[in-house]
mmCIF file of C-alpha atoms and ligand atoms in Angstrom:
data_model
loop_
_atom_site.group_PDB
_atom_site.id
_atom_site.type_symbol
_atom_site.label_atom_id
_atom_site.label_comp_id
_atom_site.label_asym_id
_atom_site.label_seq_id
_atom_site.Cartn_x
_atom_site.Cartn_y
_atom_site.Cartn_z
ATOM 1 C CA MET A 1 77.421 -0.375 123.389
ATOM 2 C CA ILE A 2 79.174 2.571 125.073
ATOM 3 C CA ASN A 3 77.397 5.906 124.676
ATOM 4 C CA ILE A 4 79.889 8.677 124.039
ATOM 5 C CA LEU A 5 78.661 12.246 123.941
ATOM 6 C CA PHE A 6 80.665 14.660 121.798
ATOM 7 C CA ALA A 7 80.156 17.974 123.621
ATOM 8 C CA ALA A 8 81.966 20.573 121.543
ATOM 9 C CA GLY A 9 81.065 23.028 118.797
ATOM 10 C CA ASP A 10 80.085 22.362 115.170
ATOM 11 C CA ASP A 11 83.582 22.915 113.765
ATOM 12 C CA ALA A 12 85.117 20.448 116.219
ATOM 13 C CA TRP A 13 82.431 17.869 115.391
ATOM 14 C CA ALA A 14 83.206 18.210 111.680
ATOM 15 C CA GLN A 15 86.911 17.669 112.381
ATOM 16 C CA TYR A 16 86.656 14.902 114.966
ATOM 17 C CA LYS A 17 83.676 12.768 113.933
ATOM 18 C CA ALA A 18 85.461 10.588 111.366
ATOM 19 C CA PRO A 19 88.836 10.255 113.195
ATOM 20 C CA LEU A 20 87.039 9.310 116.426
ATOM 21 C CA ARG A 21 84.898 6.677 114.707
ATOM 22 C CA ARG A 22 87.993 5.223 113.041
ATOM 23 C CA ALA A 23 89.914 5.241 116.329
ATOM 24 C CA PHE A 24 87.094 3.525 118.252
ATOM 25 C CA GLU A 25 86.919 0.850 115.587
ATOM 26 C CA ALA A 26 90.700 0.325 115.681
ATOM 27 C CA ALA A 27 90.629 0.131 119.501
ATOM 28 C CA GLU A 28 87.680 -2.302 119.286
ATOM 29 C CA VAL A 29 85.465 -0.025 121.372
ATOM 30 C CA ALA A 30 81.777 -0.568 120.567
ATOM 31 C CA ALA A 31 81.088 3.157 120.713
ATOM 32 C CA ASP A 32 77.883 4.981 119.895
ATOM 33 C CA LEU A 33 79.367 8.446 119.282
ATOM 34 C CA HIS A 34 76.743 11.196 119.092
ATOM 35 C CA ARG A 35 76.072 14.812 119.975
ATOM 36 C CA ASP A 36 72.652 14.195 121.493
ATOM 37 C CA HIS A 37 72.795 11.316 123.968
ATOM 38 C CA ALA A 38 70.482 11.887 126.922
ATOM 39 C CA ALA A 39 72.452 12.792 130.047
ATOM 40 C CA ILE A 40 71.213 9.722 131.904
ATOM 41 C CA ASP A 41 72.458 7.411 129.105
ATOM 42 C CA THR A 42 75.925 8.945 128.629
ATOM 43 C CA ASP A 43 78.967 6.811 129.523
ATOM 44 C CA TYR A 44 81.743 9.259 128.534
ATOM 45 C CA ILE A 45 81.847 12.902 127.476
ATOM 46 C CA ILE A 46 84.372 14.278 124.994
ATOM 47 C CA LEU A 47 84.551 17.949 125.866
ATOM 48 C CA GLY A 48 85.653 20.956 123.865
ATOM 49 C CA PRO A 49 84.853 24.654 123.514
ATOM 50 C CA GLY A 50 81.475 25.704 122.175
ATOM 51 C CA GLY A 51 79.737 22.581 123.432
ATOM 52 C CA PRO A 52 76.258 22.404 124.948
ATOM 53 C CA VAL A 53 77.129 21.002 128.403
ATOM 54 C CA SER A 54 77.763 23.420 131.262
ATOM 55 C CA ASP A 55 75.904 21.518 134.016
ATOM 56 C CA PHE A 56 77.363 18.036 134.472
ATOM 57 C CA THR A 57 75.069 17.124 137.377
ATOM 58 C CA PRO A 58 72.571 15.054 135.313
ATOM 59 C CA TYR A 59 75.369 12.900 133.839
ATOM 60 C CA THR A 60 75.172 10.427 136.702
ATOM 61 C CA ARG A 61 76.321 7.423 134.629
ATOM 62 C CA CYS A 62 79.295 9.245 133.068
ATOM 63 C CA LYS A 63 82.594 7.516 133.905
ATOM 64 C CA ALA A 64 84.931 10.240 132.661
ATOM 65 C CA VAL A 65 85.086 13.560 130.825
ATOM 66 C CA LEU A 66 87.838 13.649 128.220
ATOM 67 C CA ASN A 67 88.992 17.131 127.379
ATOM 68 C CA LEU A 68 90.166 17.941 123.864
ATOM 69 C CA TRP A 69 92.570 20.601 125.132
ATOM 70 C CA ALA A 70 95.724 20.355 127.299
ATOM 71 C CA GLY A 71 94.943 23.315 129.561
ATOM 72 C CA VAL A 72 92.080 22.803 132.057
ATOM 73 C CA GLU A 73 92.175 25.984 134.157
ATOM 74 C CA LYS A 74 88.704 27.110 133.021
ATOM 75 C CA ILE A 75 86.949 23.736 133.161
ATOM 76 C CA ILE A 76 88.040 22.851 136.687
ATOM 77 C CA LYS A 77 86.221 25.928 137.970
ATOM 78 C CA ASN A 78 82.938 24.240 137.002
ATOM 79 C CA GLU A 79 81.759 22.812 140.328
ATOM 80 C CA THR A 80 79.163 20.574 138.679
ATOM 81 C CA LEU A 81 81.954 18.620 136.968
ATOM 82 C CA THR A 82 82.677 15.982 139.600
ATOM 83 C CA GLN A 83 83.337 13.104 137.188
ATOM 84 C CA PRO A 84 87.005 12.129 136.545
ATOM 85 C CA LEU A 85 88.488 14.662 134.114
ATOM 86 C CA CYS A 86 91.257 13.758 131.670
ATOM 87 C CA ARG A 87 93.278 16.444 129.936
ATOM 88 C CA MET A 88 94.686 16.029 126.440
ATOM 89 C CA VAL A 89 98.185 14.688 125.920
ATOM 90 C CA ASP A 90 98.420 14.365 122.144
ATOM 91 C CA PRO A 91 101.722 13.330 120.537
ATOM 92 C CA SER A 92 101.114 15.628 117.553
ATOM 93 C CA LEU A 93 100.359 18.577 119.852
ATOM 94 C CA THR A 94 103.638 17.822 121.635
ATOM 95 C CA ASP A 95 105.516 17.736 118.314
ATOM 96 C CA ALA A 96 103.971 21.073 117.355
ATOM 97 C CA MET A 97 104.997 22.646 120.664
ATOM 98 C CA VAL A 98 108.553 21.359 120.273
ATOM 99 C CA GLU A 99 108.750 22.890 116.775
ATOM 100 C CA TRP A 100 107.352 26.236 117.948
ATOM 101 C CA VAL A 101 109.636 26.429 120.992
ATOM 102 C CA VAL A 102 112.749 25.357 119.080
ATOM 103 C CA GLY A 103 111.968 27.836 116.287
ATOM 104 C CA HIS A 104 111.571 30.800 118.615
ATOM 105 C CA THR A 105 114.547 29.737 120.740
ATOM 106 C CA LEU A 106 116.795 29.608 117.659
ATOM 107 C CA ARG A 107 115.479 32.951 116.424
ATOM 108 C CA HIS A 108 116.646 34.641 119.606
ATOM 109 C CA HIS A 109 119.774 32.531 120.078
ATOM 110 C CA LEU A 110 121.060 33.278 116.573
ATOM 111 C CA GLY A 111 119.931 36.907 116.591
ATOM 112 C CA MET A 112 118.073 36.303 113.321
ATOM 113 C CA ASP A 113 116.143 39.578 113.514
ATOM 114 C CA ALA A 114 119.280 41.640 112.981
ATOM 115 C CA HIS A 115 119.751 40.104 109.535
ATOM 116 C CA ILE A 116 116.131 39.601 108.531
ATOM 117 C CA ARG A 117 115.152 43.161 109.431
ATOM 118 C CA GLY A 118 118.460 44.966 108.938
ATOM 119 C CA GLN A 119 119.046 44.622 105.192
ATOM 120 C CA ASP A 120 120.723 48.010 104.881
ATOM 121 C CA GLY A 121 123.659 47.194 102.583
ATOM 122 C CA ILE A 122 126.246 47.196 105.354
ATOM 123 C CA TRP A 123 128.442 44.080 105.554
ATOM 124 C CA ARG A 124 128.711 43.353 109.289
ATOM 125 C CA ASP A 125 130.871 40.233 109.470
ATOM 126 C CA ASP A 126 132.350 40.811 112.905
ATOM 127 C CA MET A 127 129.499 39.478 115.024
ATOM 128 C CA TYR A 128 128.968 35.774 115.473
ATOM 129 C CA PRO A 129 126.218 34.264 117.616
ATOM 130 C CA PRO A 130 127.418 32.060 120.483
ATOM 131 C CA ILE A 131 127.031 28.334 120.078
ATOM 132 C CA ALA A 132 124.162 26.662 121.892
ATOM 133 C CA ALA A 133 126.490 25.175 124.523
ATOM 134 C CA ASP A 134 127.111 28.718 125.778
ATOM 135 C CA ARG A 135 123.419 29.631 126.029
ATOM 136 C CA PRO A 136 121.730 28.246 129.176
ATOM 137 C CA VAL A 137 118.024 27.623 128.742
ATOM 138 C CA THR A 138 115.544 27.154 131.581
ATOM 139 C CA ILE A 139 112.116 25.610 131.165
ATOM 140 C CA LEU A 140 109.507 26.099 133.898
ATOM 141 C CA GLY A 141 107.196 23.072 133.721
ATOM 142 C CA MET A 142 108.644 19.619 133.052
ATOM 143 C CA GLY A 143 105.427 17.873 132.041
ATOM 144 C CA ALA A 144 104.493 16.367 128.689
ATOM 145 C CA LEU A 145 105.435 19.538 126.811
ATOM 146 C CA GLY A 146 108.289 20.972 128.872
ATOM 147 C CA ALA A 147 110.188 17.674 128.962
ATOM 148 C CA ALA A 148 109.824 17.151 125.188
ATOM 149 C CA CYS A 149 111.033 20.695 124.467
ATOM 150 C CA GLY A 150 113.929 20.170 126.877
ATOM 151 C CA GLN A 151 115.062 17.035 125.050
ATOM 152 C CA ALA A 152 114.917 18.767 121.668
ATOM 153 C CA LEU A 153 116.925 21.751 122.938
ATOM 154 C CA HIS A 154 119.455 19.411 124.553
ATOM 155 C CA GLN A 155 119.874 17.671 121.176
ATOM 156 C CA LEU A 156 120.828 21.048 119.715
ATOM 157 C CA GLY A 157 123.463 21.518 122.408
ATOM 158 C CA PHE A 158 121.764 23.920 124.835
ATOM 159 C CA PRO A 159 122.400 23.319 128.540
ATOM 160 C CA VAL A 160 118.821 22.804 129.777
ATOM 161 C CA THR A 161 117.503 23.301 133.301
ATOM 162 C CA GLY A 162 113.957 22.160 134.019
ATOM 163 C CA TRP A 163 111.776 23.097 136.963
ATOM 164 C CA SER A 164 108.712 21.267 138.259
ATOM 165 C CA ARG A 165 106.599 20.903 141.385
ATOM 166 C CA SER A 166 107.819 17.386 142.236
ATOM 167 C CA PRO A 167 111.382 16.002 141.938
ATOM 168 C CA LYS A 168 112.312 14.563 138.543
ATOM 169 C CA ASN A 169 115.146 12.656 137.002
ATOM 170 C CA ILE A 170 115.072 13.357 133.270
ATOM 171 C CA PRO A 171 118.141 12.408 131.201
ATOM 172 C CA ASN A 172 120.198 15.351 129.898
ATOM 173 C CA ILE A 173 118.254 17.942 131.875
ATOM 174 C CA ARG A 174 119.312 19.556 135.151
ATOM 175 C CA CYS A 175 116.122 19.018 137.142
ATOM 176 C CA LEU A 176 115.128 21.356 139.967
ATOM 177 C CA HIS A 177 111.844 21.497 141.799
ATOM 178 C CA GLY A 178 109.694 23.292 144.321
ATOM 179 C CA ASP A 179 109.970 26.792 145.722
ATOM 180 C CA GLU A 180 113.512 26.087 146.866
ATOM 181 C CA GLY A 181 114.646 25.211 143.326
ATOM 182 C CA LEU A 182 113.107 28.148 141.475
ATOM 183 C CA ASN A 183 115.737 30.804 142.129
ATOM 184 C CA ASP A 184 118.516 28.447 141.024
ATOM 185 C CA ALA A 185 116.552 27.532 137.918
ATOM 186 C CA LEU A 186 116.154 31.182 136.946
ATOM 187 C CA SER A 187 119.586 32.457 137.914
ATOM 188 C CA ASP A 188 121.592 33.440 134.862
ATOM 189 C CA ALA A 189 119.214 31.745 132.412
ATOM 190 C CA GLN A 190 119.602 33.402 129.016
ATOM 191 C CA ILE A 191 116.445 31.928 127.522
ATOM 192 C CA LEU A 192 113.375 31.202 129.682
ATOM 193 C CA ILE A 193 110.528 29.044 128.400
ATOM 194 C CA LEU A 194 107.253 28.885 130.324
ATOM 195 C CA LEU A 195 105.322 25.622 130.060
ATOM 196 C CA LEU A 196 103.524 25.613 133.406
ATOM 197 C CA PRO A 197 99.762 25.174 133.693
ATOM 198 C CA LEU A 198 97.830 28.124 135.091
ATOM 199 C CA THR A 199 96.912 27.458 138.719
ATOM 200 C CA VAL A 200 96.573 29.504 141.897
ATOM 201 C CA GLN A 201 100.220 28.609 142.630
ATOM 202 C CA THR A 202 101.671 29.429 139.210
ATOM 203 C CA GLU A 203 99.956 32.778 138.540
ATOM 204 C CA ASN A 204 102.583 35.571 138.369
ATOM 205 C CA THR A 205 105.434 33.079 138.808
ATOM 206 C CA MET A 206 107.506 35.539 136.794
ATOM 207 C CA ASN A 207 107.182 38.668 138.921
ATOM 208 C CA ALA A 208 109.667 41.556 139.028
ATOM 209 C CA ALA A 209 111.974 39.880 141.551
ATOM 210 C CA ARG A 210 112.177 36.657 139.571
ATOM 211 C CA LEU A 211 112.607 38.416 136.220
ATOM 212 C CA ALA A 212 115.610 40.162 137.793
ATOM 213 C CA LEU A 213 117.285 36.781 138.427
ATOM 214 C CA LEU A 214 117.597 36.040 134.701
ATOM 215 C CA ALA A 215 120.799 36.929 132.858
ATOM 216 C CA GLN A 216 120.970 40.536 131.680
ATOM 217 C CA GLY A 217 119.388 40.667 128.212
ATOM 218 C CA ALA A 218 117.524 37.356 128.593
ATOM 219 C CA PHE A 219 114.814 36.193 126.208
ATOM 220 C CA ILE A 220 111.420 34.956 127.413
ATOM 221 C CA ILE A 221 109.236 32.578 125.444
ATOM 222 C CA ASN A 222 105.755 31.967 126.868
ATOM 223 C CA PRO A 223 103.525 29.348 125.260
ATOM 224 C CA GLY A 224 102.156 28.314 128.709
ATOM 225 C CA ARG A 225 99.501 30.768 129.897
ATOM 226 C CA GLY A 226 99.457 34.576 129.977
ATOM 227 C CA PRO A 227 99.022 35.083 133.749
ATOM 228 C CA LEU A 228 102.237 33.149 134.472
ATOM 229 C CA ILE A 229 103.973 36.524 133.927
ATOM 230 C CA ASP A 230 103.225 39.805 135.672
ATOM 231 C CA ASP A 231 102.613 41.982 132.584
ATOM 232 C CA ALA A 232 103.689 45.256 134.205
ATOM 233 C CA ALA A 233 106.911 43.693 135.496
ATOM 234 C CA LEU A 234 107.628 42.286 132.048
ATOM 235 C CA LEU A 235 107.177 45.683 130.391
ATOM 236 C CA ALA A 236 109.427 47.289 133.035
ATOM 237 C CA GLY A 237 112.061 44.579 132.510
ATOM 238 C CA LEU A 238 111.994 45.099 128.735
ATOM 239 C CA ASP A 239 112.217 48.872 129.050
ATOM 240 C CA ALA A 240 115.162 48.553 131.459
ATOM 241 C CA GLY A 241 117.007 46.192 129.098
ATOM 242 C CA GLN A 242 116.986 43.371 131.664
ATOM 243 C CA ILE A 243 114.859 41.411 129.210
ATOM 244 C CA ALA A 244 115.871 41.695 125.544
ATOM 245 C CA HIS A 245 112.715 40.273 124.001
ATOM 246 C CA ALA A 246 109.565 38.366 124.907
ATOM 247 C CA THR A 247 107.782 36.046 122.508
ATOM 248 C CA LEU A 248 104.269 35.537 123.843
ATOM 249 C CA ASP A 249 101.660 33.100 122.533
ATOM 250 C CA VAL A 250 99.207 33.392 125.441
ATOM 251 C CA PHE A 251 97.653 36.344 127.260
ATOM 252 C CA ARG A 252 95.467 37.321 130.191
ATOM 253 C CA VAL A 253 92.770 38.326 127.719
ATOM 254 C CA GLU A 254 92.437 36.445 124.418
ATOM 255 C CA PRO A 255 92.153 37.574 121.706
ATOM 256 C CA LEU A 256 94.712 40.175 122.813
ATOM 257 C CA PRO A 257 92.845 43.518 122.497
ATOM 258 C CA GLN A 258 93.934 45.587 119.486
ATOM 259 C CA ASP A 259 95.000 48.510 121.664
ATOM 260 C CA HIS A 260 97.103 46.377 124.051
ATOM 261 C CA ALA A 261 100.646 47.665 124.606
ATOM 262 C CA PHE A 262 102.122 44.279 123.652
ATOM 263 C CA TRP A 263 101.109 44.602 119.981
ATOM 264 C CA ALA A 264 103.163 47.734 119.374
ATOM 265 C CA HIS A 265 106.114 46.988 121.668
ATOM 266 C CA PRO A 266 109.283 46.563 119.549
ATOM 267 C CA GLN A 267 110.691 43.921 121.893
ATOM 268 C CA ILE A 268 107.555 41.797 122.097
ATOM 269 C CA THR A 269 106.459 39.265 119.523
ATOM 270 C CA VAL A 270 102.781 38.341 119.745
ATOM 271 C CA THR A 271 101.593 35.039 118.309
ATOM 272 C CA PRO A 272 97.839 34.361 118.593
ATOM 273 C CA HIS A 273 97.754 31.206 120.762
ATOM 274 C CA ILE A 274 98.864 29.049 117.845
ATOM 275 C CA ALA A 275 101.905 27.346 119.370
ATOM 276 C CA ALA A 276 100.329 23.901 119.478
ATOM 277 C CA THR A 277 96.788 22.760 118.886
ATOM 278 C CA THR A 278 95.270 19.305 119.334
ATOM 279 C CA ARG A 279 95.298 17.286 116.079
ATOM 280 C CA PRO A 280 92.153 15.189 115.518
ATOM 281 C CA GLY A 281 93.929 12.161 113.995
ATOM 282 C CA THR A 282 96.215 11.457 116.934
ATOM 283 C CA ALA A 283 93.958 12.925 119.648
ATOM 284 C CA ALA A 284 91.150 10.574 118.578
ATOM 285 C CA GLN A 285 93.492 7.615 119.107
ATOM 286 C CA VAL A 286 94.477 8.898 122.560
ATOM 287 C CA ILE A 287 90.797 9.180 123.556
ATOM 288 C CA ALA A 288 89.840 5.795 122.120
ATOM 289 C CA GLN A 289 92.747 4.061 123.864
ATOM 290 C CA ASN A 290 91.934 5.757 127.151
ATOM 291 C CA ILE A 291 88.285 4.636 127.021
ATOM 292 C CA SER A 292 89.233 1.169 125.804
ATOM 293 C CA GLY A 293 91.727 0.778 128.671
ATOM 294 C CA HIS A 294 89.276 2.061 131.251
ATOM 295 C CA GLU A 295 86.579 -0.333 130.028
ATOM 296 C CA THR A 296 88.982 -3.231 130.582
ATOM 297 C CA GLY A 297 90.011 -2.167 134.085
ATOM 298 C CA ALA A 298 93.049 0.074 133.480
ATOM 299 C CA PRO A 299 93.259 3.418 135.282
ATOM 300 C CA LEU A 300 92.331 6.505 133.267
ATOM 301 C CA GLN A 301 95.316 8.256 131.676
ATOM 302 C CA HIS A 302 96.142 11.974 132.087
ATOM 303 C CA LEU A 303 93.771 12.469 135.006
ATOM 304 C CA VAL A 304 93.500 16.026 136.302
ATOM 305 C CA ASP A 305 94.191 16.455 140.016
ATOM 306 C CA ARG A 306 91.626 19.044 141.055
ATOM 307 C CA GLY A 307 93.482 19.783 144.294
ATOM 308 C CA ARG A 308 96.591 20.780 142.350
ATOM 309 C CA GLY A 309 94.609 22.433 139.606
ATOM 310 C CA TYR A 310 96.185 20.605 136.652
HETATM 311 P P1 LIG B 401 101.663 18.839 132.368
HETATM 312 O O1 LIG B 401 102.127 17.579 131.718
HETATM 313 O O2 LIG B 401 100.567 18.784 133.358
HETATM 314 O O3 LIG B 401 102.947 19.513 133.034
HETATM 315 C C1 LIG B 401 102.876 20.600 133.880
HETATM 316 C C2 LIG B 401 104.245 20.813 134.521
HETATM 317 O O4 LIG B 401 104.180 21.997 135.343
HETATM 318 C C3 LIG B 401 104.645 19.660 135.424
HETATM 319 O O5 LIG B 401 106.027 19.414 135.318
HETATM 320 C C4 LIG B 401 104.315 20.196 136.815
HETATM 321 O O6 LIG B 401 105.090 19.651 137.857
HETATM 322 C C5 LIG B 401 104.653 21.657 136.638
HETATM 323 N N1 LIG B 401 104.001 22.467 137.667
HETATM 324 C C6 LIG B 401 102.673 22.640 137.897
HETATM 325 N N2 LIG B 401 102.463 23.433 138.962
HETATM 326 C C7 LIG B 401 103.694 23.758 139.427
HETATM 327 C C8 LIG B 401 104.150 24.531 140.519
HETATM 328 N N3 LIG B 401 103.304 25.142 141.375
HETATM 329 N N4 LIG B 401 105.484 24.650 140.701
HETATM 330 C C9 LIG B 401 106.352 24.039 139.885
HETATM 331 N N5 LIG B 401 105.986 23.291 138.815
HETATM 332 C C10 LIG B 401 104.668 23.146 138.595
HETATM 333 O O7 LIG B 401 101.209 19.910 131.264
HETATM 334 P P2 LIG B 401 101.652 19.999 129.717
HETATM 335 O O8 LIG B 401 100.866 19.062 128.880
HETATM 336 O O9 LIG B 401 103.133 19.934 129.638
HETATM 337 O O10 LIG B 401 101.125 21.470 129.373
HETATM 338 C C11 LIG B 401 101.617 22.603 130.071
HETATM 339 C C12 LIG B 401 100.763 23.811 129.733
HETATM 340 O O11 LIG B 401 101.032 24.242 128.398
HETATM 341 C C13 LIG B 401 99.249 23.581 129.710
HETATM 342 O O12 LIG B 401 98.714 23.588 131.016
HETATM 343 C C14 LIG B 401 98.758 24.762 128.902
HETATM 344 O O13 LIG B 401 98.572 25.869 129.755
HETATM 345 C C15 LIG B 401 99.950 25.055 127.965
HETATM 346 N N6 LIG B 401 99.640 24.752 126.543
HETATM 347 C C16 LIG B 401 99.702 25.768 125.646
HETATM 348 C C17 LIG B 401 99.440 25.514 124.312
HETATM 349 C C18 LIG B 401 99.556 26.615 123.285
HETATM 350 O O14 LIG B 401 99.182 26.426 122.135
HETATM 351 N N7 LIG B 401 100.076 27.774 123.645
HETATM 352 C C19 LIG B 401 99.109 24.223 123.888
HETATM 353 C C20 LIG B 401 99.051 23.204 124.846
HETATM 354 C C21 LIG B 401 99.327 23.472 126.179
HETATM 355 P P3 LIG B 401 104.988 18.070 138.209
HETATM 356 O O15 LIG B 401 105.642 17.374 137.042
HETATM 357 O O16 LIG B 401 105.767 17.943 139.441
HETATM 358 O O17 LIG B 401 103.534 17.755 138.330
#
């Protein structure tokens, strides 16, 4: 029997208990899934917010910690967590991110606000949006989420450039990488989508100088992490007209304080970190398959590289 500790809050337990038990059964993992295994008896930890474990030192038998969330920037700061850490790559979370990114991209591309908000009785039939082929999109971050969003936007006809740390060859996407590729990736992009993890290297990637490389009147869509953008530079870029609009799902402080300038800014859309959440049904299968594989000698999937920070 494999002892699996579910270390997350009450709400998560209510959502995940049944899907996890079903998934372990389907993956033929003889799992004893509980919230109160003794540290010394625990083989795996499923980790989420609101859980009881902050000191991982006593979990000497634990073979891996499986995170319920994709972003790991807070957890990797815990120096007691020395066990292998897997982040979440959930196909339903990916689908949700693709839908959110495509929706907000099309909103800006088609100029939907002018018609949704401007119902003033005036028949303006002389302005047509460009077609997607004339709207270059750049995605920073070509991982599980960035690559999937890039494929969906390519299907709609957008010319897509993707940027990552290491070189990539992804069909239908112009792939650039490293510091040397960033300026090219940003130059003349009309829509910029941020799907980088938050690390020491990626904080403030979009500073004033890099915002200035985008096409005049560019749109920014950030479902990655708030600190990827220098907030003051973004506000200056919006006020100068260099940036037409920013749709932001993530912030330096969450929940975004009620008196924050972003809420009232006419060219900023705030969404409350809802772009894509982990879905218990599919995430449970991902976890069960990862544990099942590891128990039969396969390497753990979606391992976090602590040196890189993601
Ligand atoms: P991932 O698979 O780890 O991909 C990360 C991508 O960023 C990779 O392509 C990586 O390059 C690139 N990257 C990392 N550091 C870089 C650097 N210094 N320079 C250039 N590229 C760099 O992550 P993911 O699953 O796609 O998720 C991305 C992020 O989305 C998460 O970390 C999280 O912050 C955010 N997220 C947000 C929500 C939401 O609801 N708003 C939901 C889920 C996730 P390599 O490919 O070369 O490694």
